Amino acid sequence: GENVEQHPSTLSVQEGDSAVIKCTYSDSASNYFPWYKQELGKRPQLIIDIRSNVGEKKDQRIAVTLNKTAKHFSLHITETQPEDSAVYFCAAQIGNEKLTFGTGTRLTIIP
Amino acid sequence: EAGVVQSPRYKIIEKKQPVAFWCNPISGHNTLYWYLQNLGQGPELLIRYENEEAVDDSQLPKDRFSAERLKGVDSTLKIQPAELGDSAVYLCASSSDGPNTEAFFGQGTRLTVV
């Protein structure tokens, strides 16, 4: 089955700097790659997603890139703010099958 | 529009006791997932429903876990008997028909087995 690896497990950046989180997946049939943000004690919430027919997608300060050949995708957050502190999960999906999640990255924004 | 609703939010039980979790998905969402999330880990799928049919239960420990989704709407996840290692957050999520659609998560049920 699909295997998703996520790095780093923890990341601390100064407020205003950029943060990058990387994920790799194993099944080349995966065609949907969402990113979820989970604040402490709360539910995971979708922040951005990308489909395999697109190489990059941007939404204000958040962007995701996808390299299908290398089977990796990344989340980029620019001009980080304290409210960006949370755990971020990447995931991969084939069609409408299950979402396979990475192990998460705990992002801390240092004021 | 109401989101995915789960109850209870918290549950503390003694080991070997039974426990049940309930999920009400977003109206019109035919796909329902139960995920288990251990502390510091990503969610792991337990079971996926399409309407009332369990289409993926390969990771459900069937010796003690069971689930049902009668009438293809609400779902219940049961553990009997619970073990100490079952302590985790149980998340329910739902999505609409079709591939690559957003999965919306409930608040989860935090289970503590003592």
Short mmCIF file of C-alpha atoms in Angstrom, two decimals:
data_model
loop_
_atom_site.label_atom_id
_atom_site.label_comp_id
_atom_site.label_asym_id
_atom_site.label_seq_id
_atom_site.Cartn_x
_atom_site.Cartn_y
_atom_site.Cartn_z
CA GLY A 1 0.00 0.00 0.00
CA GLU A 2 0.88 3.68 -0.06
CA ASN A 3 3.57 4.93 2.30
CA VAL A 4 4.04 8.63 3.03
CA GLU A 5 7.15 9.98 4.73
CA GLN A 6 7.32 13.50 6.12
CA HIS A 7 10.28 15.64 7.19
CA PRO A 8 11.22 17.30 9.42
CA SER A 9 9.31 16.13 12.47
CA THR A 10 9.88 19.47 14.20
CA LEU A 11 10.67 22.86 12.73
CA SER A 12 11.28 26.20 14.42
CA VAL A 13 11.53 29.40 12.40
CA GLN A 14 11.71 33.07 13.26
CA GLU A 15 8.55 35.04 12.68
CA GLY A 16 8.61 36.45 9.18
CA ASP A 17 10.88 33.74 7.80
CA SER A 18 9.78 30.92 5.52
CA ALA A 19 9.04 27.31 6.47
CA VAL A 20 9.28 24.30 4.20
CA ILE A 21 7.95 20.83 4.93
CA LYS A 22 8.66 17.91 2.60
CA CYS A 23 6.87 14.65 1.92
CA THR A 24 7.55 11.65 -0.27
CA TYR A 25 5.10 8.98 -1.37
CA SER A 26 5.60 5.48 -2.69
CA ASP A 27 2.68 4.72 -5.01
CA SER A 28 2.91 6.43 -8.37
CA ALA A 29 -0.87 6.02 -8.76
CA SER A 30 -1.48 8.64 -6.04
CA ASN A 31 -3.08 11.66 -7.61
CA TYR A 32 -4.25 13.88 -4.76
CA PHE A 33 -2.09 15.50 -2.11
CA PRO A 34 -3.75 17.54 0.64
CA TRP A 35 -2.10 19.31 3.54
CA TYR A 36 -3.82 19.52 6.91
CA LYS A 37 -3.12 21.83 9.84
CA GLN A 38 -3.92 20.59 13.33
CA GLU A 39 -3.81 22.93 16.30
CA LEU A 40 -3.48 21.48 19.77
CA GLY A 41 -6.59 19.60 20.77
CA LYS A 42 -8.41 20.45 17.56
CA ARG A 43 -9.42 18.66 14.40
CA PRO A 44 -7.19 18.49 11.32
CA GLN A 45 -8.26 21.11 8.78
CA LEU A 46 -7.39 21.28 5.11
CA ILE A 47 -5.22 24.28 4.24
CA ILE A 48 -4.25 23.52 0.65
CA ASP A 49 -4.27 20.61 -1.78
CA ILE A 50 -2.82 19.75 -5.15
CA ARG A 51 -3.77 17.26 -7.83
CA SER A 52 -1.33 15.35 -9.96
CA ASN A 53 -2.06 17.32 -13.12
CA VAL A 54 -0.64 20.47 -11.50
CA GLY A 55 2.95 21.18 -10.47
CA GLU A 56 2.38 24.10 -8.13
CA LYS A 57 -0.47 25.81 -6.33
CA LYS A 58 -0.45 28.96 -4.25
CA ASP A 59 -2.91 30.50 -1.81
CA GLN A 60 -1.69 33.75 -0.28
CA ARG A 61 1.25 32.82 1.99
CA ILE A 62 0.93 29.09 1.41
CA ALA A 63 2.14 27.16 -1.61
CA VAL A 64 2.51 23.50 -2.48
CA THR A 65 4.77 22.00 -5.13
CA LEU A 66 4.57 18.51 -6.61
CA ASN A 67 7.26 16.54 -8.41
CA LYS A 68 5.58 13.42 -9.79
CA THR A 69 8.78 12.00 -11.22
CA ALA A 70 10.52 12.08 -7.87
CA LYS A 71 7.29 11.36 -5.98
CA HIS A 72 7.66 14.19 -3.55
CA PHE A 73 5.67 17.27 -2.64
CA SER A 74 6.36 20.19 -0.36
CA LEU A 75 4.52 22.82 1.64
CA HIS A 76 5.92 26.34 1.68
CA ILE A 77 4.77 28.98 4.15
CA THR A 78 6.16 32.47 3.65
CA GLU A 79 6.15 35.44 6.04
CA THR A 80 5.35 33.12 8.93
CA GLN A 81 3.18 34.39 11.78
CA PRO A 82 2.63 33.10 15.34
CA GLU A 83 -0.74 31.66 14.35
CA ASP A 84 1.04 29.37 11.90
CA SER A 85 2.32 27.37 14.88
CA ALA A 86 0.65 23.95 14.68
CA VAL A 87 1.23 20.39 13.50
CA TYR A 88 1.07 19.97 9.74
CA PHE A 89 0.25 16.68 8.02
CA CYS A 90 0.71 15.81 4.39
CA ALA A 91 -1.35 13.05 2.82
CA ALA A 92 -1.66 11.14 -0.44
CA GLN A 93 -4.69 9.55 -2.04
CA ILE A 94 -5.43 7.34 -5.02
CA GLY A 95 -8.78 8.19 -6.54
CA ASN A 96 -11.37 7.99 -3.76
CA GLU A 97 -9.49 5.48 -1.67
CA LYS A 98 -8.15 6.21 1.80
CA LEU A 99 -5.99 9.17 2.65
CA THR A 100 -2.56 8.02 3.81
CA PHE A 101 -1.03 10.56 6.17
CA GLY A 102 2.54 11.46 6.99
CA THR A 103 3.72 11.49 10.59
CA GLY A 104 3.40 15.24 10.98
CA THR A 105 5.64 18.26 11.44
CA ARG A 106 5.38 20.37 14.55
CA LEU A 107 6.00 23.94 13.39
CA THR A 108 6.88 26.56 15.98
CA ILE A 109 7.09 30.22 15.03
CA ILE A 110 9.46 32.14 17.28
CA PRO A 111 8.34 35.75 17.88
CA GLU B 1 -23.81 23.80 7.43
CA ALA B 2 -22.92 21.67 10.44
CA GLY B 3 -19.59 19.91 10.33
CA VAL B 4 -18.81 16.34 11.27
CA VAL B 5 -20.11 15.71 14.77
CA GLN B 6 -18.61 13.16 17.11
CA SER B 7 -19.51 12.11 20.61
CA PRO B 8 -18.40 11.81 23.25
CA ARG B 9 -15.45 14.22 23.19
CA TYR B 10 -13.71 12.41 26.00
CA LYS B 11 -14.05 8.95 27.47
CA ILE B 12 -12.21 7.26 30.32
CA ILE B 13 -12.78 3.56 30.87
CA GLU B 14 -11.13 0.69 32.66
CA LYS B 15 -9.40 -1.94 30.59
CA LYS B 16 -11.55 -4.86 29.46
CA GLN B 17 -14.65 -2.63 29.38
CA PRO B 18 -16.54 -1.91 26.16
CA VAL B 19 -16.74 1.56 24.61
CA ALA B 20 -18.56 3.06 21.66
CA PHE B 21 -18.04 6.21 19.62
CA TRP B 22 -20.61 7.91 17.45
CA CYS B 23 -20.19 10.00 14.30
CA ASN B 24 -22.64 12.06 12.29
CA PRO B 25 -21.09 13.07 8.96
CA ILE B 26 -21.82 16.15 6.92
CA SER B 27 -25.20 15.85 5.24
CA GLY B 28 -24.90 14.34 1.77
CA HIS B 29 -21.42 12.92 2.32
CA ASN B 30 -21.48 9.28 1.30
CA THR B 31 -17.89 8.50 2.27
CA LEU B 32 -17.13 8.12 5.95
CA TYR B 33 -13.78 7.32 7.54
CA TRP B 34 -12.73 6.31 11.03
CA TYR B 35 -9.12 7.17 11.83
CA LEU B 36 -7.03 6.51 14.91
CA GLN B 37 -4.50 9.14 15.95
CA ASN B 38 -1.85 8.37 18.53
CA LEU B 39 -0.07 11.22 20.28
CA GLY B 40 2.45 12.83 17.99
CA GLN B 41 1.43 10.73 14.99
CA GLY B 42 -0.60 11.16 11.87
CA PRO B 43 -4.10 9.71 11.56
CA GLU B 44 -4.23 6.03 10.55
CA LEU B 45 -7.25 4.58 8.79
CA LEU B 46 -9.33 2.02 10.63
CA ILE B 47 -12.26 1.71 8.22
CA ARG B 48 -13.79 3.49 5.22
CA TYR B 49 -17.44 3.39 4.23
CA GLU B 50 -19.10 4.17 0.94
CA ASN B 51 -22.72 4.62 1.97
CA GLU B 52 -23.43 1.63 4.23
CA GLU B 53 -20.73 -0.59 2.74
CA ALA B 54 -17.36 -0.98 4.42
CA VAL B 55 -15.05 -0.81 1.41
CA ASP B 56 -11.76 -0.83 3.31
CA ASP B 57 -11.50 -2.42 6.74
CA SER B 58 -8.14 -4.05 6.25
CA GLN B 59 -6.59 -2.17 9.18
CA LEU B 60 -9.43 -2.68 11.63
CA PRO B 61 -8.44 -5.08 14.45
CA LYS B 62 -11.51 -7.22 14.04
CA ASP B 63 -10.95 -9.29 17.15
CA ARG B 64 -11.97 -6.34 19.31
CA PHE B 65 -13.09 -3.52 17.02
CA SER B 66 -16.34 -3.33 15.11
CA ALA B 67 -18.12 -0.61 13.20
CA GLU B 68 -21.42 -0.08 11.54
CA ARG B 69 -23.07 2.52 9.38
CA LEU B 70 -26.70 1.61 9.20
CA LYS B 71 -28.68 3.49 6.55
CA GLY B 72 -25.45 5.00 5.27
CA VAL B 73 -25.51 8.06 7.51
CA ASP B 74 -24.41 7.90 11.16
CA SER B 75 -21.71 5.48 12.18
CA THR B 76 -20.66 3.79 15.40
CA LEU B 77 -17.24 2.42 16.24
CA LYS B 78 -17.03 -0.06 19.11
CA ILE B 79 -14.17 -1.59 21.05
CA GLN B 80 -14.79 -4.66 23.18
CA PRO B 81 -12.85 -5.30 25.30
CA ALA B 82 -10.67 -2.19 25.46
CA GLU B 83 -6.94 -2.51 26.14
CA LEU B 84 -4.48 0.01 27.54
CA GLY B 85 -2.94 0.43 24.09
CA ASP B 86 -6.25 1.62 22.67
CA SER B 87 -5.80 5.00 24.36
CA ALA B 88 -5.78 7.49 21.48
CA VAL B 89 -7.94 10.00 19.64
CA TYR B 90 -10.53 8.47 17.33
CA LEU B 91 -11.33 10.75 14.43
CA CYS B 92 -14.27 10.52 12.08
CA ALA B 93 -14.16 12.20 8.69
CA SER B 94 -16.49 12.43 5.73
CA SER B 95 -16.26 13.47 2.11
CA SER B 96 -18.60 13.83 -0.81
CA ASP B 97 -18.73 11.50 -3.80
CA GLY B 98 -15.98 11.35 -6.35
CA PRO B 99 -12.21 11.14 -6.20
CA ASN B 100 -9.94 13.69 -4.62
CA THR B 101 -12.55 15.48 -2.58
CA GLU B 102 -11.75 17.17 0.71
CA ALA B 103 -12.15 15.07 3.83
CA PHE B 104 -13.69 16.99 6.72
CA PHE B 105 -12.80 15.83 10.21
CA GLY B 106 -14.78 15.81 13.41
CA GLN B 107 -13.34 16.98 16.73
CA GLY B 108 -12.48 13.44 17.68
CA THR B 109 -13.05 11.33 20.77
CA ARG B 110 -10.12 11.13 23.15
CA LEU B 111 -10.15 7.67 24.74
CA THR B 112 -8.18 6.91 27.86
CA VAL B 113 -8.04 3.31 29.03
CA VAL B 114 -6.84 2.88 32.61
#
